[in-house]
Short mmCIF file of C-alpha atoms and ligand atoms in Angstrom, two decimals:
data_model
loop_
_atom_site.label_atom_id
_atom_site.label_comp_id
_atom_site.label_asym_id
_atom_site.label_seq_id
_atom_site.Cartn_x
_atom_site.Cartn_y
_atom_site.Cartn_z
CA MET J 1 0.07 0.09 -0.11
CA THR J 2 1.31 3.63 -1.09
CA THR J 3 1.86 5.68 1.98
CA ILE J 4 0.53 9.20 2.35
CA ILE J 5 4.16 10.27 2.57
CA GLU J 6 5.09 8.18 -0.66
CA SER J 7 2.26 9.91 -2.39
CA MET J 8 3.90 13.19 -1.21
CA ARG J 9 7.46 11.86 -2.69
CA ASN J 10 6.10 11.18 -5.66
CA ILE J 11 4.46 14.00 -6.79
CA LYS J 12 6.94 15.50 -9.39
CA ASP J 13 6.52 12.13 -11.02
CA SER J 14 3.30 11.35 -10.98
CA ASN J 15 1.45 14.51 -11.55
CA ALA J 16 -0.53 14.01 -8.64
CA GLU J 17 -3.32 16.38 -7.16
CA SER J 18 -2.15 19.77 -5.35
CA THR J 19 -3.62 18.88 -2.42
CA LEU J 20 -0.48 16.19 -2.29
CA LYS J 21 1.60 19.43 -1.75
CA TYR J 22 0.06 19.10 1.98
CA ASN J 23 -1.51 17.55 4.09
CA ILE J 24 -3.05 18.64 7.07
CA TYR J 25 -4.96 17.34 9.99
CA ASN J 26 -7.47 18.78 12.53
CA GLN J 27 -6.26 16.21 15.14
CA ASP J 28 -4.29 15.63 18.45
CA CYS J 29 -0.56 15.85 17.38
CA THR J 30 0.47 13.19 20.14
CA LYS J 31 -1.97 11.08 18.01
CA GLY J 32 -1.44 11.54 13.98
CA LEU J 33 2.19 11.73 14.54
CA LYS J 34 1.94 7.60 15.34
CA THR J 35 0.54 7.10 11.44
CA LEU J 36 3.64 8.67 10.41
CA PRO J 37 6.27 6.12 9.28
CA ASP J 38 9.92 5.85 10.73
CA ASN J 39 11.90 8.04 8.67
CA SER J 40 10.05 9.61 6.36
CA ILE J 41 10.56 13.47 7.21
CA ASP J 42 12.66 15.57 6.53
CA CYS J 43 12.20 18.55 8.27
CA ILE J 44 10.55 19.56 11.87
CA ILE J 45 9.63 23.35 12.49
CA THR J 46 7.60 23.80 15.00
CA ASP J 47 6.44 25.93 17.84
CA PRO J 48 4.69 24.26 20.81
CA PRO J 49 2.07 25.37 23.25
CA TYR J 50 4.13 27.40 25.95
CA PHE J 51 3.20 25.35 29.02
CA ILE J 52 2.38 29.16 30.26
CA ASP J 53 -1.13 30.85 31.78
CA GLY J 54 -3.40 28.21 30.01
CA MET J 55 -1.22 27.55 26.63
CA GLY J 56 -0.55 24.21 27.82
CA ASN J 57 -1.27 21.00 25.69
CA GLU J 58 -4.93 21.77 26.80
CA TRP J 59 -4.61 25.09 25.08
CA ASN J 60 -8.15 26.53 24.46
CA ASP J 61 -8.76 29.52 22.95
CA ALA J 62 -12.20 30.08 24.67
CA ASN J 63 -10.86 29.11 27.48
CA LEU J 64 -7.98 32.37 27.09
CA LYS J 65 -10.72 34.60 26.07
CA THR J 66 -12.46 34.29 29.64
CA LYS J 67 -9.10 34.72 31.76
CA ALA J 68 -7.91 37.70 29.58
CA SER J 69 -9.13 40.77 29.42
CA LYS J 70 -8.33 42.92 26.09
CA SER J 71 -5.23 44.27 27.88
CA GLY J 72 -4.26 41.03 27.64
CA VAL J 73 -3.99 40.36 31.51
CA ILE J 74 -4.92 36.86 33.04
CA GLY J 75 -5.15 37.01 36.63
CA GLY J 76 -3.46 40.22 37.16
CA LEU J 77 -0.91 39.51 35.26
CA PRO J 78 0.21 39.99 31.39
CA VAL J 79 0.15 37.61 29.82
CA GLY J 80 3.00 34.85 30.13
CA MET J 81 4.01 36.24 33.54
CA LYS J 82 2.62 34.43 36.12
CA PHE J 83 5.46 32.37 37.50
CA ASP J 84 5.27 28.75 38.42
CA LYS J 85 7.85 26.21 38.46
CA ALA J 86 5.39 23.45 37.70
CA GLN J 87 5.08 24.77 34.43
CA GLY J 88 8.57 23.51 33.27
CA GLU J 89 7.84 20.16 34.55
CA ARG J 90 4.81 20.22 32.54
CA LEU J 91 6.34 20.95 29.17
CA GLN J 92 8.68 18.20 29.58
CA ASP J 93 6.41 15.65 30.64
CA PHE J 94 4.48 16.75 27.55
CA MET J 95 7.33 16.83 25.45
CA THR J 96 9.87 14.00 26.24
CA PRO J 97 7.17 11.23 24.27
CA LEU J 98 6.81 13.55 21.87
CA ALA J 99 10.13 14.08 21.07
CA LYS J 100 10.60 10.48 21.01
CA GLU J 101 8.46 10.58 17.79
CA PHE J 102 10.20 13.21 16.33
CA TYR J 103 13.23 11.57 16.08
CA ARG J 104 11.65 8.04 15.29
CA ILE J 105 9.77 10.01 11.94
CA LEU J 106 13.01 11.92 10.94
CA ARG J 107 15.06 11.14 8.67
CA ALA J 108 19.24 11.00 9.36
CA GLY J 109 21.02 14.43 9.58
CA GLY J 110 17.43 16.41 9.37
CA PHE J 111 16.77 18.76 11.75
CA CYS J 112 14.07 19.71 14.42
CA ILE J 113 13.97 23.35 14.87
CA VAL J 114 11.49 24.40 18.00
CA PHE J 115 10.51 27.47 19.56
CA SER J 116 10.41 27.89 22.72
CA GLN J 117 10.43 30.29 25.52
CA ALA J 118 13.33 31.67 27.13
CA ARG J 119 12.74 30.61 31.36
CA LEU J 120 11.07 26.95 29.83
CA TYR J 121 13.71 26.47 26.67
CA HIS J 122 16.20 24.30 28.72
CA ARG J 123 13.30 21.89 29.17
CA MET J 124 12.40 21.49 25.51
CA ALA J 125 16.08 21.14 25.20
CA MET J 126 16.56 18.13 27.47
CA SER J 127 13.39 16.47 25.94
CA LEU J 128 15.19 16.61 22.82
CA ASP J 129 18.52 15.94 23.96
CA LEU J 130 16.85 12.86 25.75
CA ALA J 131 15.30 11.79 22.83
CA GLY J 132 18.61 11.06 21.01
CA PHE J 133 19.10 14.26 19.05
CA GLU J 134 22.21 16.20 18.52
CA ILE J 135 21.25 19.96 20.23
CA ARG J 136 23.62 21.87 17.91
CA ASP J 137 22.33 25.40 18.42
CA MET J 138 20.34 27.88 20.53
CA LEU J 139 18.42 30.05 17.84
CA ALA J 140 16.69 33.53 18.77
CA TRP J 141 14.21 35.29 16.85
CA LYS J 142 14.54 38.50 17.76
CA TYR J 143 11.67 41.56 17.46
CA GLU J 144 10.82 44.76 19.05
CA GLY J 145 9.41 42.80 22.85
CA GLN J 146 7.33 44.77 25.50
CA ALA J 147 8.65 45.94 29.20
CA LYS J 148 6.53 43.61 31.46
CA ALA J 149 8.43 44.37 34.71
CA PHE J 150 6.23 45.64 37.30
CA SER J 151 7.06 48.41 40.49
CA GLN J 152 6.20 46.88 43.34
CA THR J 153 4.50 50.37 45.17
CA HIS J 154 0.51 49.38 44.79
CA PHE J 155 1.57 46.20 47.07
CA ILE J 156 3.95 48.61 49.55
CA LYS J 157 0.51 51.11 49.58
CA LYS J 158 -2.09 48.01 50.34
CA ASP J 159 0.60 46.41 53.11
CA LYS J 160 -1.58 46.93 56.23
CA ASN J 161 1.50 45.89 58.52
CA LEU J 162 3.82 49.18 57.03
CA THR J 163 3.44 52.13 58.96
CA GLN J 164 2.55 55.66 56.82
CA ALA J 165 6.00 56.74 56.64
CA GLN J 166 7.58 53.04 56.33
CA LYS J 167 5.48 52.70 52.87
CA GLU J 168 7.02 55.77 51.92
CA SER J 169 10.67 54.99 52.51
CA LEU J 170 9.99 51.69 51.02
CA ILE J 171 8.28 53.15 47.89
CA LYS J 172 11.12 56.07 47.78
CA GLU J 173 13.81 52.91 48.20
CA LEU J 174 12.35 50.97 45.35
CA ASP J 175 12.04 53.90 42.87
CA GLY J 176 13.16 52.09 40.08
CA TYR J 177 13.21 48.35 40.81
CA LYS J 178 10.63 45.66 39.34
CA THR J 179 10.07 42.60 39.09
CA PRO J 180 12.84 40.17 37.53
CA GLN J 181 11.90 39.98 34.05
CA LEU J 182 13.93 42.08 31.53
CA LYS J 183 12.15 43.35 28.45
CA PRO J 184 11.71 40.66 26.21
CA GLN J 185 13.76 40.37 22.85
CA ILE J 186 14.31 37.33 21.64
CA GLU J 187 12.30 34.15 21.53
CA PRO J 188 14.62 30.92 21.93
CA MET J 189 14.51 27.85 19.13
CA VAL J 190 16.45 24.80 19.90
CA MET J 191 18.56 23.41 16.45
CA ALA J 192 18.77 19.40 17.37
CA GLN J 193 19.75 17.25 14.79
CA LYS J 194 19.23 13.42 14.23
CA PRO J 195 22.56 12.00 14.43
CA LYS J 196 24.04 11.29 10.72
CA ASP J 197 24.54 7.93 8.82
CA GLY J 198 28.10 8.75 7.83
CA THR J 199 29.85 11.12 7.46
CA PHE J 200 28.65 14.86 6.25
CA VAL J 201 29.08 13.81 2.73
CA GLN J 202 27.54 10.63 2.66
CA ASN J 203 24.48 11.76 4.59
CA TRP J 204 24.10 14.31 1.89
CA GLN J 205 24.52 11.98 -0.88
CA LYS J 206 21.95 9.41 0.55
CA HIS J 207 19.53 11.99 2.01
CA LYS J 208 20.36 15.58 1.07
CA LEU J 209 20.04 16.44 4.31
CA GLY J 210 22.76 17.59 7.47
CA LEU J 211 24.42 20.71 5.99
CA ILE J 212 22.58 23.99 5.96
CA ASN J 213 22.46 26.51 3.13
CA THR J 214 24.66 29.46 3.95
CA LYS J 215 23.58 31.38 0.49
CA GLU J 216 20.44 31.72 2.37
CA SER J 217 20.46 34.79 4.69
CA LEU J 218 17.94 37.72 6.11
CA ASP J 219 20.39 40.37 6.20
CA GLY J 220 22.87 39.63 2.86
CA LYS J 221 25.54 38.11 5.61
CA PHE J 222 26.49 35.07 6.79
CA PRO J 223 23.46 33.44 8.41
CA SER J 224 23.61 34.13 12.05
CA ASN J 225 21.83 32.42 15.17
CA VAL J 226 20.34 35.94 15.94
CA MET J 227 17.31 35.92 13.42
CA GLU J 228 16.04 39.99 13.27
CA VAL J 229 12.37 39.79 12.00
CA SER J 230 10.27 42.47 12.93
CA LYS J 231 6.43 41.16 14.42
CA HIS J 232 5.17 43.90 12.09
CA THR J 233 5.66 42.18 8.96
CA ARG J 234 3.01 39.60 9.40
CA LYS J 235 0.32 42.67 8.90
CA ASN J 236 1.11 42.35 5.31
CA GLU J 237 1.77 38.48 5.37
CA SER J 238 -1.76 37.31 4.88
CA ASP J 239 -5.09 38.71 3.45
CA ILE J 240 -7.05 36.35 5.75
CA LYS J 241 -7.72 37.60 9.23
CA ILE J 242 -5.61 35.59 11.35
CA GLU J 243 -7.26 35.30 14.98
CA HIS J 244 -4.44 33.68 16.97
CA LEU J 245 -2.45 34.84 19.69
CA THR J 246 0.91 33.69 18.31
CA PRO J 247 1.55 33.44 15.07
CA LYS J 248 4.75 33.19 13.55
CA PRO J 249 5.96 35.60 10.90
CA VAL J 250 5.95 33.85 7.26
CA CYS J 251 9.31 35.79 6.20
CA LEU J 252 11.07 33.71 9.45
CA ILE J 253 9.62 30.29 9.04
CA SER J 254 11.11 30.69 5.38
CA HIS J 255 14.31 31.39 6.18
CA LEU J 256 14.24 28.82 8.56
CA ILE J 257 12.84 26.40 5.39
CA LYS J 258 15.64 27.75 3.18
CA LEU J 259 18.67 27.60 5.57
CA PHE J 260 17.31 24.01 6.38
CA THR J 261 16.04 22.09 3.30
CA GLN J 262 15.78 21.48 0.14
CA GLU J 263 13.27 22.55 -2.74
CA GLY J 264 10.89 19.01 -3.17
CA GLN J 265 11.53 17.82 0.72
CA ILE J 266 8.61 17.55 3.85
CA VAL J 267 8.56 19.65 6.30
CA LEU J 268 6.22 18.80 9.68
CA ASP J 269 4.64 21.16 11.82
CA PRO J 270 2.65 19.23 14.29
CA PHE J 271 1.59 22.51 16.10
CA MET J 272 -0.22 24.36 13.00
CA GLY J 273 -1.72 27.46 14.84
CA SER J 274 -2.87 29.84 11.99
CA GLY J 275 -0.74 27.62 9.56
CA SER J 276 2.24 30.07 8.85
CA HIS J 277 4.94 27.34 8.52
CA GLY J 278 2.86 25.47 5.59
CA VAL J 279 2.40 29.10 3.51
CA ALA J 280 5.97 29.12 4.22
CA ALA J 281 6.92 25.68 3.12
CA LEU J 282 4.38 26.22 0.19
CA ASN J 283 6.01 29.11 -1.18
CA ASN J 284 9.58 27.66 -0.82
CA HIS J 285 8.20 24.61 -3.14
CA ARG J 286 8.41 22.51 -0.49
CA LEU J 287 5.90 19.67 0.86
CA PHE J 288 3.69 20.21 4.37
CA ILE J 289 2.51 17.85 6.75
CA GLY J 290 0.95 19.61 9.50
CA TYR J 291 -1.42 19.57 12.51
CA GLU J 292 -3.84 21.31 15.00
CA ILE J 293 -6.12 20.20 17.50
CA GLU J 294 -8.19 23.39 17.33
CA LYS J 295 -10.86 23.14 14.98
CA LYS J 296 -10.90 27.08 15.01
CA TYR J 297 -7.35 28.21 13.87
CA PHE J 298 -7.05 24.48 11.94
CA GLU J 299 -9.92 26.54 9.54
CA ILE J 300 -7.69 29.57 9.36
CA ALA J 301 -4.51 27.35 8.47
CA LYS J 302 -6.81 25.18 5.90
CA LYS J 303 -7.83 28.49 4.46
CA ARG J 304 -4.20 30.03 3.94
CA ILE J 305 -2.63 27.05 2.99
CA GLU J 306 -5.57 26.28 0.28
CA LYS J 307 -4.77 29.70 -1.00
CA GLU J 308 -1.21 28.70 -1.61
CA VAL J 309 -1.57 25.80 -4.35
CA LEU J 310 -4.45 28.07 -6.01
C1 SAM C 401 2.27 28.22 19.55
S1 SAM C 401 0.81 28.12 18.62
C2 SAM C 401 1.71 27.92 17.64
C3 SAM C 401 1.41 28.86 16.03
C4 SAM C 401 1.78 28.83 15.04
N1 SAM C 401 2.99 28.32 14.81
C5 SAM C 401 1.22 29.74 14.13
O1 SAM C 401 2.09 30.85 13.47
O2 SAM C 401 0.08 30.36 14.03
C6 SAM C 401 0.43 26.43 19.30
C7 SAM C 401 -0.40 25.43 18.75
O3 SAM C 401 -0.32 24.25 19.25
C8 SAM C 401 -1.92 23.70 19.12
N2 SAM C 401 -1.72 22.69 19.98
C9 SAM C 401 -1.89 22.42 21.03
N3 SAM C 401 -1.89 21.22 21.60
C10 SAM C 401 -1.85 20.59 20.50
C11 SAM C 401 -1.80 19.38 19.99
N4 SAM C 401 -1.54 18.24 21.08
N5 SAM C 401 -2.04 18.58 18.75
C12 SAM C 401 -2.20 19.41 18.10
N6 SAM C 401 -1.84 21.57 17.98
C13 SAM C 401 -2.06 21.63 19.20
C14 SAM C 401 -2.96 25.08 20.04
O4 SAM C 401 -4.27 25.13 19.32
C15 SAM C 401 -1.85 25.85 18.92
O5 SAM C 401 -2.44 26.69 17.93
#
């Protein structure tokens, strides 16, 4: 029986239907990935749930909306700022079995690029490391960012154990001091690689994988592990309304795709969200497989991806 992967790979020879350029599923990827054959995917570029403020594996749009006001505040703190040590543990528990699946389905020398959050990055890297990947680098998406640290003045004023004089003195002493959050301007990515089959050249001859294309550049210079792309670029990248909290800029994902894959290779995103990775893959003549658990986001991704093959 021909698998979906074989059908996709034969696309150039068989004049197959355009839909075989991509296969997207409104499905939980922890179940869906199990149906993909071993050593069948050329590259994974994904942006899993953040495991902060309800954006976990049960990421639920309706739930987040009721918790978050228009100003982006959840439970009195800006989105993403609630500190809870268990978030990291939950992320690692969720990612470790998935990382093993990523390892199983990737071809030798294939890259697995996984976005994360600065304060949970180590958990993501550990899950991939334990699954057998070589952690090659930490990449950073550099964007504008917004300061989110808090002054303590409000809490001092409310403290019933302090006299008025103590309050005034503390407020003066803590002028300029805030909670330990510097202005976030990077989102880290783990750059993991499935071990090669022989040398770099032997692996390339067998799989056309394992080396990066250094002619691909965002700024005309040798490609760097810091990738500066404004969040504002997203505005001009889609004429379909993207109602998602965290869409990635298509030009950032295109850059990653061109660094790590060749035309005709299969890119997988198990956490599609609004489908930006699929759009980038098809824009660059790669094949695409994607999963998204939420119907609402899946429909947005489907519309955007369908447009690329019209
Ligand atoms: C950080 S967002 C991805 C955003 C995406 N990179 C984009 O550009 O729009 C993560 C997505 O994963 C989805 N998700 C969470 N758990 C999932 C699961 N088990 N299987 C598939 N999708 C899941 C969420 O609904 C959310 O849309």
